[in-house]
């Protein structure tokens, strides 16, 4: 079954370099990410921030998820993942004067509705191209990838200084894209919790059974908007499970001793009644594992029908928990699967007397497409400015009629309190205790070693279960500051 798939030390997730055969001539067009100049990889209004921001010595902004998955107040845990890809593929790209030429041509007619010149920070860009070897002159701190945290804990923080201070939020648009892999990783992890609960009921060794890691298979590649999405979302899923059909995300996967049959091409029930018995004798003789795959109908009914046909043709054993396990055959349901249908199917499987180990799931659109930035309400907000005269002022968003969008004021740090990542004013946390680590500092960080994918998977496995489902993650001193700053802003 899907448990035969094993993932071998996948990178986290950095696309491998590709080499052309010796003497080959490159005729294919460049990748879209290579074609687009970095000067336009932002929102239009951010190109004008340099005109709106006050003169400053330093500006700081941070990113956070404001809610748990689908605004679940009973479980606000999430998995942080995906910042490395953005740093390596985009932020560490060196700007050139060619980027300025392309930006000049583009911005010269970008102003609507007259198609006239649109302002952008040309002089600042030229300055750091010449003086900073083309690297964007900002510092980015991030939580370690694979960290399990609660909503409202900052996942990254951006700092820009002196003449480059107005660039603080220019990269916000790109960095916000981290919402996607983190949301998929969190969704996948919550699905694993549901399946683990089913294993506790009906599978020997419960959630410690090695089959658990293979029970949710990624079927989402064909529904993705592009290859990049399939990689980011597909690898995020593999933090929690070992099964995937999205080869762009897991081309290291190995296959052995398993075959699967889509059963609904014409008449699913007829296939169960006639095809399964006819295959049974030959398959038992040759060995291997047969996966029945109903891909239409009511998912609960289709899975149970498949298990009954499997038992009738192959026989079944009763495990120590009193549930039946068909021999050498199982069912994978890949149609209509989402986080909500998984539990309904497992309940039906248990009610029919079968073990959850006999069933796996393939999730496509429900895993990689049916999420968005609002699924966990991701946002980036300015939190501190040091003005030109040296005055430091904490900033926050404080809507008068929507306190759910309140952000956190002041430069921030994250440290564990009784094992729970908690956000503090930066001055209260030592560098050694701060979980926000520098991953980019006006260029690549010398000596920075990203962890292997196996290490990230181990971190998720260890931290998720150890974290309480909800927690108060804002330090009292920061709450006081938020009340003071928010009150001041709302009184204006």
GROMACS .gro file of C-alpha atoms in nm:
model
  492
    1UNK     CA    1   0.000   0.000   0.000
    2UNK     CA    2   0.112   0.362   0.023
    3UNK     CA    3   0.337   0.259   0.313
    4UNK     CA    4   0.586   0.124   0.059
    5UNK     CA    5   0.686   0.478  -0.039
    6UNK     CA    6   0.992   0.610   0.140
    7UNK     CA    7   1.132   0.962   0.116
    8UNK     CA    8   1.509   0.992   0.112
    9UNK     CA    9   1.654   1.306   0.267
   10UNK     CA   10   1.468   1.558   0.054
   11UNK     CA   11   1.612   1.908   0.063
   12UNK     CA   12   1.419   2.173   0.251
   13UNK     CA   13   1.291   2.256  -0.021
   14UNK     CA   14   1.562   2.395  -0.251
   15UNK     CA   15   1.533   2.309  -0.617
   16UNK     CA   16   1.841   2.123  -0.741
   17UNK     CA   17   2.057   2.283  -1.005
   18UNK     CA   18   2.019   2.125  -1.347
   19UNK     CA   19   2.303   2.076  -1.589
   20UNK     CA   20   2.286   2.044  -1.967
   21UNK     CA   21   2.475   1.760  -2.137
   22UNK     CA   22   2.817   1.856  -2.266
   23UNK     CA   23   2.791   2.045  -2.590
   24UNK     CA   24   2.414   2.088  -2.567
   25UNK     CA   25   2.264   2.417  -2.676
   26UNK     CA   26   2.003   2.568  -2.447
   27UNK     CA   27   1.699   2.652  -2.656
   28UNK     CA   28   1.421   2.637  -2.397
   29UNK     CA   29   1.290   2.967  -2.257
   30UNK     CA   30   1.400   3.079  -1.913
   31UNK     CA   31   1.195   2.992  -1.609
   32UNK     CA   32   0.938   3.257  -1.526
   33UNK     CA   33   1.118   3.333  -1.200
   34UNK     CA   34   1.434   3.404  -1.400
   35UNK     CA   35   1.251   3.611  -1.658
   36UNK     CA   36   1.089   3.852  -1.412
   37UNK     CA   37   1.322   4.124  -1.282
   38UNK     CA   38   1.333   4.132  -0.903
   39UNK     CA   39   1.246   4.502  -0.909
   40UNK     CA   40   0.883   4.419  -0.989
   41UNK     CA   41   0.833   4.127  -0.748
   42UNK     CA   42   0.620   4.332  -0.512
   43UNK     CA   43   0.284   4.509  -0.494
   44UNK     CA   44   0.251   4.841  -0.676
   45UNK     CA   45   0.192   5.045  -0.363
   46UNK     CA   46   0.507   4.910  -0.196
   47UNK     CA   47   0.716   5.065  -0.471
   48UNK     CA   48   0.598   5.403  -0.342
   49UNK     CA   49   0.664   5.343   0.028
   50UNK     CA   50   0.995   5.527   0.005
   51UNK     CA   51   0.791   5.844  -0.056
   52UNK     CA   52   0.553   5.779   0.232
   53UNK     CA   53   0.783   5.667   0.512
   54UNK     CA   54   0.943   5.932   0.734
   55UNK     CA   55   1.318   5.974   0.736
   56UNK     CA   56   1.446   5.703   0.966
   57UNK     CA   57   1.756   5.533   1.098
   58UNK     CA   58   1.585   5.195   1.130
   59UNK     CA   59   1.255   5.026   1.044
   60UNK     CA   60   1.135   4.685   1.159
   61UNK     CA   61   0.842   4.468   1.043
   62UNK     CA   62   0.735   4.114   1.130
   63UNK     CA   63   0.510   3.832   1.003
   64UNK     CA   64   0.258   3.626   1.198
   65UNK     CA   65  -0.035   3.392   1.160
   66UNK     CA   66  -0.322   3.557   1.344
   67UNK     CA   67  -0.539   3.245   1.386
   68UNK     CA   68  -0.518   2.870   1.396
   69UNK     CA   69  -0.623   2.659   1.097
   70UNK     CA   70  -0.965   2.775   0.971
   71UNK     CA   71  -0.992   3.006   1.272
   72UNK     CA   72  -1.003   2.710   1.512
   73UNK     CA   73  -0.986   2.861   1.861
   74UNK     CA   74  -0.958   2.515   2.022
   75UNK     CA   75  -0.629   2.434   1.848
   76UNK     CA   76  -0.407   2.724   1.743
   77UNK     CA   77  -0.096   2.518   1.668
   78UNK     CA   78   0.077   2.551   1.334
   79UNK     CA   79   0.390   2.430   1.154
   80UNK     CA   80   0.631   2.695   1.027
   81UNK     CA   81   0.789   2.602   0.696
   82UNK     CA   82   0.896   2.748   0.361
   83UNK     CA   83   1.115   3.051   0.431
   84UNK     CA   84   1.431   2.886   0.297
   85UNK     CA   85   1.290   2.851  -0.053
   86UNK     CA   86   1.201   3.220  -0.069
   87UNK     CA   87   1.538   3.330   0.069
   88UNK     CA   88   1.740   3.115  -0.168
   89UNK     CA   89   1.531   3.158  -0.482
   90UNK     CA   90   1.447   3.528  -0.456
   91UNK     CA   91   1.592   3.728  -0.169
   92UNK     CA   92   1.951   3.615  -0.231
   93UNK     CA   93   1.925   3.700  -0.600
   94UNK     CA   94   2.175   3.974  -0.678
   95UNK     CA   95   2.029   4.283  -0.840
   96UNK     CA   96   2.208   4.430  -1.142
   97UNK     CA   97   2.195   4.751  -1.340
   98UNK     CA   98   2.003   4.548  -1.598
   99UNK     CA   99   1.725   4.520  -1.339
  100UNK     CA  100   1.723   4.900  -1.322
  101UNK     CA  101   1.692   4.925  -1.700
  102UNK     CA  102   1.399   4.686  -1.700
  103UNK     CA  103   1.240   4.866  -1.405
  104UNK     CA  104   1.276   5.201  -1.582
  105UNK     CA  105   1.099   5.065  -1.887
  106UNK     CA  106   0.820   4.909  -1.682
  107UNK     CA  107   0.753   5.190  -1.434
  108UNK     CA  108   0.764   5.453  -1.709
  109UNK     CA  109   0.408   5.362  -1.808
  110UNK     CA  110   0.265   5.193  -1.499
  111UNK     CA  111   0.056   5.482  -1.363
  112UNK     CA  112  -0.317   5.426  -1.421
  113UNK     CA  113  -0.524   5.542  -1.598
  114UNK     CA  114  -0.289   5.759  -1.803
  115UNK     CA  115  -0.009   5.499  -1.847
  116UNK     CA  116   0.235   5.759  -1.726
  117UNK     CA  117   0.546   5.732  -1.507
  118UNK     CA  118   0.508   5.556  -1.170
  119UNK     CA  119   0.751   5.631  -0.884
  120UNK     CA  120   0.987   5.365  -0.750
  121UNK     CA  121   1.303   5.388  -0.533
  122UNK     CA  122   1.545   5.396  -0.825
  123UNK     CA  123   1.826   5.582  -0.649
  124UNK     CA  124   1.817   5.346  -0.350
  125UNK     CA  125   1.831   5.044  -0.580
  126UNK     CA  126   2.126   5.180  -0.776
  127UNK     CA  127   2.306   5.261  -0.450
  128UNK     CA  128   2.293   4.908  -0.307
  129UNK     CA  129   2.369   4.749  -0.645
  130UNK     CA  130   2.693   4.942  -0.647
  131UNK     CA  131   2.775   4.945  -0.275
  132UNK     CA  132   2.631   4.612  -0.154
  133UNK     CA  133   2.721   4.386  -0.445
  134UNK     CA  134   2.361   4.385  -0.561
  135UNK     CA  135   2.214   4.225  -0.248
  136UNK     CA  136   1.898   4.366  -0.094
  137UNK     CA  137   2.023   4.554   0.216
  138UNK     CA  138   1.791   4.413   0.482
  139UNK     CA  139   1.824   4.167   0.770
  140UNK     CA  140   1.578   3.878   0.798
  141UNK     CA  141   1.534   3.667   1.110
  142UNK     CA  142   1.324   3.351   1.106
  143UNK     CA  143   1.213   3.074   1.336
  144UNK     CA  144   1.381   2.742   1.252
  145UNK     CA  145   1.188   2.562   0.981
  146UNK     CA  146   0.973   2.283   1.120
  147UNK     CA  147   0.907   2.478   1.440
  148UNK     CA  148   0.564   2.411   1.591
  149UNK     CA  149   0.415   2.724   1.741
  150UNK     CA  150   0.083   2.894   1.811
  151UNK     CA  151  -0.088   3.176   1.629
  152UNK     CA  152   0.053   3.524   1.705
  153UNK     CA  153   0.411   3.405   1.745
  154UNK     CA  154   0.627   3.596   1.493
  155UNK     CA  155   0.769   3.366   1.227
  156UNK     CA  156   1.006   3.620   1.075
  157UNK     CA  157   1.124   3.977   1.131
  158UNK     CA  158   1.274   4.222   0.878
  159UNK     CA  159   1.510   4.509   0.968
  160UNK     CA  160   1.643   4.783   0.740
  161UNK     CA  161   1.868   5.072   0.839
  162UNK     CA  162   1.979   5.424   0.746
  163UNK     CA  163   1.938   5.519   0.381
  164UNK     CA  164   1.793   5.174   0.313
  165UNK     CA  165   1.530   5.198   0.588
  166UNK     CA  166   1.245   5.263   0.337
  167UNK     CA  167   1.305   4.916   0.187
  168UNK     CA  168   1.183   4.742   0.504
  169UNK     CA  169   0.857   4.622   0.353
  170UNK     CA  170   0.957   4.601  -0.015
  171UNK     CA  171   1.010   4.224   0.021
  172UNK     CA  172   0.687   4.174   0.216
  173UNK     CA  173   0.499   4.042  -0.087
  174UNK     CA  174   0.753   3.767  -0.150
  175UNK     CA  175   0.792   3.675   0.218
  176UNK     CA  176   0.416   3.655   0.267
  177UNK     CA  177   0.418   3.363   0.022
  178UNK     CA  178   0.546   3.153   0.311
  179UNK     CA  179   0.182   3.132   0.423
  180UNK     CA  180   0.131   2.855   0.166
  181UNK     CA  181   0.382   2.585   0.265
  182UNK     CA  182   0.320   2.658   0.633
  183UNK     CA  183  -0.057   2.622   0.588
  184UNK     CA  184  -0.023   2.296   0.391
  185UNK     CA  185   0.217   2.159   0.653
  186UNK     CA  186  -0.032   2.247   0.927
  187UNK     CA  187  -0.327   2.098   0.739
  188UNK     CA  188  -0.134   1.780   0.671
  189UNK     CA  189  -0.035   1.756   1.037
  190UNK     CA  190  -0.393   1.798   1.155
  191UNK     CA  191  -0.499   1.523   0.916
  192UNK     CA  192  -0.233   1.302   1.072
  193UNK     CA  193  -0.385   1.366   1.414
  194UNK     CA  194  -0.723   1.246   1.287
  195UNK     CA  195  -0.578   0.931   1.132
  196UNK     CA  196  -0.366   0.869   1.444
  197UNK     CA  197  -0.683   0.877   1.653
  198UNK     CA  198  -0.830   0.610   1.425
  199UNK     CA  199  -0.516   0.402   1.466
  200UNK     CA  200  -0.546   0.423   1.844
  201UNK     CA  201  -0.893   0.269   1.815
  202UNK     CA  202  -0.830  -0.013   1.569
  203UNK     CA  203  -0.463  -0.073   1.488
  204UNK     CA  204  -0.208  -0.270   1.686
  205UNK     CA  205   0.046  -0.035   1.847
  206UNK     CA  206  -0.195   0.250   1.784
  207UNK     CA  207  -0.037   0.575   1.664
  208UNK     CA  208   0.308   0.419   1.709
  209UNK     CA  209   0.241   0.180   1.422
  210UNK     CA  210   0.484   0.244   1.137
  211UNK     CA  211   0.199   0.245   0.884
  212UNK     CA  212   0.066   0.577   1.016
  213UNK     CA  213   0.325   0.777   0.824
  214UNK     CA  214   0.196   0.639   0.493
  215UNK     CA  215  -0.179   0.683   0.535
  216UNK     CA  216  -0.220   1.019   0.357
  217UNK     CA  217  -0.095   1.033   0.000
  218UNK     CA  218  -0.048   1.357  -0.195
  219UNK     CA  219  -0.253   1.345  -0.518
  220UNK     CA  220  -0.243   1.721  -0.575
  221UNK     CA  221   0.011   1.781  -0.854
  222UNK     CA  222  -0.234   1.795  -1.145
  223UNK     CA  223  -0.452   2.051  -0.970
  224UNK     CA  224  -0.168   2.291  -0.891
  225UNK     CA  225  -0.139   2.629  -1.059
  226UNK     CA  226   0.223   2.555  -1.146
  227UNK     CA  227   0.525   2.339  -1.072
  228UNK     CA  228   0.648   2.574  -0.798
  229UNK     CA  229   0.325   2.531  -0.603
  230UNK     CA  230   0.350   2.154  -0.632
  231UNK     CA  231   0.701   2.161  -0.486
  232UNK     CA  232   0.627   2.399  -0.199
  233UNK     CA  233   0.300   2.233  -0.099
  234UNK     CA  234   0.408   1.879  -0.177
  235UNK     CA  235   0.725   1.897   0.029
  236UNK     CA  236   0.536   2.063   0.316
  237UNK     CA  237   0.307   1.758   0.323
  238UNK     CA  238   0.611   1.529   0.337
  239UNK     CA  239   0.707   1.679   0.671
  240UNK     CA  240   0.429   1.460   0.811
  241UNK     CA  241   0.380   1.167   0.573
  242UNK     CA  242   0.593   0.952   0.342
  243UNK     CA  243   0.345   0.904   0.058
  244UNK     CA  244   0.315   1.118  -0.253
  245UNK     CA  245   0.232   1.106  -0.623
  246UNK     CA  246   0.373   1.457  -0.665
  247UNK     CA  247   0.709   1.361  -0.806
  248UNK     CA  248   0.823   1.720  -0.833
  249UNK     CA  249   0.816   1.727  -0.453
  250UNK     CA  250   0.956   1.381  -0.386
  251UNK     CA  251   1.148   1.246  -0.684
  252UNK     CA  252   1.365   1.051  -0.444
  253UNK     CA  253   1.072   0.829  -0.354
  254UNK     CA  254   1.133   0.459  -0.409
  255UNK     CA  255   0.875   0.205  -0.521
  256UNK     CA  256   0.868  -0.170  -0.453
  257UNK     CA  257   0.619  -0.455  -0.428
  258UNK     CA  258   0.292  -0.267  -0.471
  259UNK     CA  259   0.034  -0.207  -0.742
  260UNK     CA  260  -0.286  -0.001  -0.743
  261UNK     CA  261  -0.599  -0.027  -0.955
  262UNK     CA  262  -0.852   0.249  -1.020
  263UNK     CA  263  -1.181   0.060  -0.988
  264UNK     CA  264  -1.449   0.305  -1.102
  265UNK     CA  265  -1.385   0.335  -1.477
  266UNK     CA  266  -1.721   0.174  -1.558
  267UNK     CA  267  -1.897  -0.006  -1.272
  268UNK     CA  268  -1.728  -0.006  -0.934
  269UNK     CA  269  -1.952  -0.265  -0.769
  270UNK     CA  270  -1.925  -0.500  -1.065
  271UNK     CA  271  -1.546  -0.468  -1.053
  272UNK     CA  272  -1.553  -0.560  -0.685
  273UNK     CA  273  -1.778  -0.859  -0.752
  274UNK     CA  274  -1.592  -1.000  -1.055
  275UNK     CA  275  -1.244  -0.851  -1.098
  276UNK     CA  276  -1.129  -0.875  -0.737
  277UNK     CA  277  -1.200  -1.249  -0.702
  278UNK     CA  278  -1.038  -1.324  -1.038
  279UNK     CA  279  -0.720  -1.141  -0.942
  280UNK     CA  280  -0.705  -1.280  -0.591
  281UNK     CA  281  -0.569  -1.625  -0.672
  282UNK     CA  282  -0.291  -1.495  -0.896
  283UNK     CA  283  -0.193  -1.219  -0.657
  284UNK     CA  284  -0.179  -1.451  -0.356
  285UNK     CA  285   0.047  -1.680  -0.559
  286UNK     CA  286   0.284  -1.401  -0.669
  287UNK     CA  287   0.278  -1.191  -0.355
  288UNK     CA  288   0.278  -0.812  -0.341
  289UNK     CA  289   0.009  -0.583  -0.208
  290UNK     CA  290  -0.299  -0.477  -0.404
  291UNK     CA  291  -0.457  -0.138  -0.346
  292UNK     CA  292  -0.819  -0.093  -0.450
  293UNK     CA  293  -0.892   0.266  -0.542
  294UNK     CA  294  -1.257   0.373  -0.564
  295UNK     CA  295  -1.263   0.717  -0.718
  296UNK     CA  296  -1.631   0.806  -0.727
  297UNK     CA  297  -1.949   0.769  -0.526
  298UNK     CA  298  -2.001   0.839  -0.157
  299UNK     CA  299  -1.650   0.799  -0.006
  300UNK     CA  300  -1.759   0.620   0.312
  301UNK     CA  301  -1.972   0.368   0.122
  302UNK     CA  302  -1.710   0.311  -0.148
  303UNK     CA  303  -1.431   0.238   0.100
  304UNK     CA  304  -1.639  -0.004   0.307
  305UNK     CA  305  -1.759  -0.183  -0.008
  306UNK     CA  306  -1.397  -0.222  -0.118
  307UNK     CA  307  -1.293  -0.367   0.218
  308UNK     CA  308  -1.580  -0.616   0.216
  309UNK     CA  309  -1.491  -0.730  -0.134
  310UNK     CA  310  -1.127  -0.760  -0.031
  311UNK     CA  311  -1.216  -0.972   0.270
  312UNK     CA  312  -1.443  -1.197   0.063
  313UNK     CA  313  -1.172  -1.261  -0.196
  314UNK     CA  314  -0.856  -1.265   0.016
  315UNK     CA  315  -0.975  -1.338   0.366
  316UNK     CA  316  -0.898  -1.127   0.671
  317UNK     CA  317  -0.728  -1.155   1.007
  318UNK     CA  318  -0.862  -1.009   1.331
  319UNK     CA  319  -0.603  -0.805   1.519
  320UNK     CA  320  -0.558  -0.780   1.894
  321UNK     CA  321  -0.804  -0.488   1.910
  322UNK     CA  322  -1.081  -0.692   1.746
  323UNK     CA  323  -1.074  -0.528   1.401
  324UNK     CA  324  -1.042  -0.708   1.067
  325UNK     CA  325  -0.738  -0.660   0.841
  326UNK     CA  326  -0.781  -0.799   0.484
  327UNK     CA  327  -0.479  -1.004   0.374
  328UNK     CA  328  -0.249  -0.848   0.114
  329UNK     CA  329  -0.502  -0.590   0.001
  330UNK     CA  330  -0.635  -0.254   0.112
  331UNK     CA  331  -0.825   0.050  -0.007
  332UNK     CA  332  -0.705   0.402  -0.084
  333UNK     CA  333  -0.976   0.666  -0.126
  334UNK     CA  334  -0.856   0.950  -0.347
  335UNK     CA  335  -1.181   1.126  -0.439
  336UNK     CA  336  -1.352   1.391  -0.227
  337UNK     CA  337  -1.090   1.380   0.047
  338UNK     CA  338  -1.044   1.674   0.282
  339UNK     CA  339  -0.968   1.710   0.650
  340UNK     CA  340  -1.336   1.669   0.732
  341UNK     CA  341  -1.410   1.356   0.523
  342UNK     CA  342  -1.115   1.160   0.660
  343UNK     CA  343  -1.277   1.119   1.001
  344UNK     CA  344  -1.615   1.029   0.847
  345UNK     CA  345  -1.452   0.752   0.644
  346UNK     CA  346  -1.258   0.618   0.943
  347UNK     CA  347  -1.578   0.613   1.149
  348UNK     CA  348  -1.749   0.410   0.875
  349UNK     CA  349  -1.453   0.172   0.848
  350UNK     CA  350  -1.462   0.111   1.224
  351UNK     CA  351  -1.839   0.066   1.225
  352UNK     CA  352  -1.799  -0.205   0.959
  353UNK     CA  353  -1.544  -0.382   1.178
  354UNK     CA  354  -1.226  -0.304   0.986
  355UNK     CA  355  -0.893  -0.166   1.106
  356UNK     CA  356  -0.784   0.182   1.001
  357UNK     CA  357  -0.460   0.018   0.881
  358UNK     CA  358  -0.660  -0.125   0.588
  359UNK     CA  359  -0.739   0.222   0.455
  360UNK     CA  360  -0.528   0.504   0.318
  361UNK     CA  361  -0.623   0.840   0.171
  362UNK     CA  362  -0.517   1.038  -0.132
  363UNK     CA  363  -0.579   1.410  -0.104
  364UNK     CA  364  -0.536   1.637  -0.405
  365UNK     CA  365  -0.717   1.969  -0.417
  366UNK     CA  366  -0.808   1.941  -0.050
  367UNK     CA  367  -0.438   1.934   0.037
  368UNK     CA  368  -0.264   2.167  -0.208
  369UNK     CA  369  -0.538   2.397  -0.342
  370UNK     CA  370  -0.819   2.452  -0.093
  371UNK     CA  371  -0.620   2.682   0.131
  372UNK     CA  372  -0.548   3.053   0.108
  373UNK     CA  373  -0.376   3.329   0.303
  374UNK     CA  374  -0.686   3.374   0.519
  375UNK     CA  375  -0.693   3.006   0.623
  376UNK     CA  376  -0.463   3.106   0.909
  377UNK     CA  377  -0.482   3.485   0.855
  378UNK     CA  378  -0.118   3.558   0.770
  379UNK     CA  379  -0.002   3.921   0.780
  380UNK     CA  380   0.311   4.136   0.792
  381UNK     CA  381   0.307   4.461   0.989
  382UNK     CA  382   0.549   4.741   1.075
  383UNK     CA  383   0.636   4.725   1.446
  384UNK     CA  384   0.910   4.983   1.510
  385UNK     CA  385   1.068   5.297   1.364
  386UNK     CA  386   1.378   5.478   1.484
  387UNK     CA  387   1.340   5.828   1.343
  388UNK     CA  388   1.626   6.037   1.207
  389UNK     CA  389   1.663   6.218   1.541
  390UNK     CA  390   1.709   5.885   1.722
  391UNK     CA  391   1.358   5.866   1.869
  392UNK     CA  392   1.232   5.506   1.877
  393UNK     CA  393   0.856   5.464   1.834
  394UNK     CA  394   0.675   5.131   1.853
  395UNK     CA  395   0.417   5.079   1.580
  396UNK     CA  396   0.120   4.845   1.544
  397UNK     CA  397  -0.202   4.799   1.355
  398UNK     CA  398  -0.495   4.881   1.583
  399UNK     CA  399  -0.828   4.891   1.394
  400UNK     CA  400  -1.092   5.060   1.606
  401UNK     CA  401  -1.360   4.804   1.513
  402UNK     CA  402  -1.157   4.485   1.460
  403UNK     CA  403  -0.923   4.391   1.743
  404UNK     CA  404  -0.863   4.055   1.572
  405UNK     CA  405  -0.627   4.240   1.338
  406UNK     CA  406  -0.427   4.404   1.615
  407UNK     CA  407  -0.057   4.347   1.559
  408UNK     CA  408   0.232   4.349   1.808
  409UNK     CA  409   0.434   4.666   1.879
  410UNK     CA  410   0.808   4.698   1.916
  411UNK     CA  411   1.107   4.491   1.807
  412UNK     CA  412   1.025   4.129   1.895
  413UNK     CA  413   1.195   3.810   2.007
  414UNK     CA  414   1.070   3.457   2.069
  415UNK     CA  415   1.181   3.225   2.348
  416UNK     CA  416   1.040   2.913   2.505
  417UNK     CA  417   0.848   2.938   2.831
  418UNK     CA  418   0.782   2.592   2.974
  419UNK     CA  419   0.845   2.456   2.627
  420UNK     CA  420   0.600   2.692   2.453
  421UNK     CA  421   0.741   2.950   2.205
  422UNK     CA  422   0.637   3.287   2.347
  423UNK     CA  423   0.683   3.639   2.206
  424UNK     CA  424   0.858   3.909   2.412
  425UNK     CA  425   0.994   4.259   2.360
  426UNK     CA  426   1.339   4.197   2.211
  427UNK     CA  427   1.521   4.370   2.494
  428UNK     CA  428   1.396   4.105   2.737
  429UNK     CA  429   1.543   3.807   2.552
  430UNK     CA  430   1.910   3.712   2.522
  431UNK     CA  431   2.057   3.630   2.183
  432UNK     CA  432   2.109   3.269   2.294
  433UNK     CA  433   1.744   3.226   2.391
  434UNK     CA  434   1.596   3.398   2.087
  435UNK     CA  435   1.438   3.148   1.848
  436UNK     CA  436   1.441   3.407   1.568
  437UNK     CA  437   1.765   3.332   1.386
  438UNK     CA  438   1.934   3.547   1.122
  439UNK     CA  439   1.894   3.375   0.785
  440UNK     CA  440   1.985   3.673   0.564
  441UNK     CA  441   2.185   3.984   0.652
  442UNK     CA  442   2.229   4.224   0.360
  443UNK     CA  443   2.342   3.915   0.171
  444UNK     CA  444   2.404   3.544   0.243
  445UNK     CA  445   2.495   3.470   0.604
  446UNK     CA  446   2.844   3.325   0.622
  447UNK     CA  447   2.844   2.979   0.774
  448UNK     CA  448   2.466   2.940   0.773
  449UNK     CA  449   2.378   2.572   0.747
  450UNK     CA  450   2.018   2.487   0.670
  451UNK     CA  451   1.904   2.167   0.836
  452UNK     CA  452   1.830   1.852   0.640
  453UNK     CA  453   1.474   1.756   0.563
  454UNK     CA  454   1.501   1.458   0.796
  455UNK     CA  455   1.592   1.693   1.079
  456UNK     CA  456   1.290   1.912   1.004
  457UNK     CA  457   1.058   1.611   1.002
  458UNK     CA  458   1.199   1.499   1.336
  459UNK     CA  459   1.143   1.848   1.480
  460UNK     CA  460   0.779   1.853   1.370
  461UNK     CA  461   0.723   1.505   1.509
  462UNK     CA  462   0.872   1.595   1.847
  463UNK     CA  463   0.731   1.945   1.891
  464UNK     CA  464   0.374   1.909   1.762
  465UNK     CA  465   0.259   1.655   2.018
  466UNK     CA  466   0.446   1.826   2.301
  467UNK     CA  467   0.276   2.159   2.236
  468UNK     CA  468  -0.059   2.224   2.410
  469UNK     CA  469  -0.340   2.288   2.162
  470UNK     CA  470  -0.380   2.642   2.288
  471UNK     CA  471  -0.155   2.869   2.491
  472UNK     CA  472  -0.109   3.229   2.598
  473UNK     CA  473   0.195   3.314   2.386
  474UNK     CA  474   0.224   3.690   2.443
  475UNK     CA  475   0.440   3.795   2.738
  476UNK     CA  476   0.273   4.017   2.998
  477UNK     CA  477   0.514   4.304   2.929
  478UNK     CA  478   0.424   4.291   2.560
  479UNK     CA  479   0.053   4.282   2.638
  480UNK     CA  480   0.098   4.598   2.842
  481UNK     CA  481   0.285   4.765   2.557
  482UNK     CA  482   0.016   4.658   2.309
  483UNK     CA  483  -0.255   4.811   2.528
  484UNK     CA  484  -0.063   5.137   2.562
  485UNK     CA  485   0.028   5.174   2.195
  486UNK     CA  486  -0.312   5.057   2.074
  487UNK     CA  487  -0.489   5.298   2.305
  488UNK     CA  488  -0.276   5.586   2.183
  489UNK     CA  489  -0.347   5.507   1.818
  490UNK     CA  490  -0.720   5.459   1.865
  491UNK     CA  491  -0.743   5.791   2.048
  492UNK     CA  492  -0.595   5.981   1.754
   0.00000   0.00000   0.00000
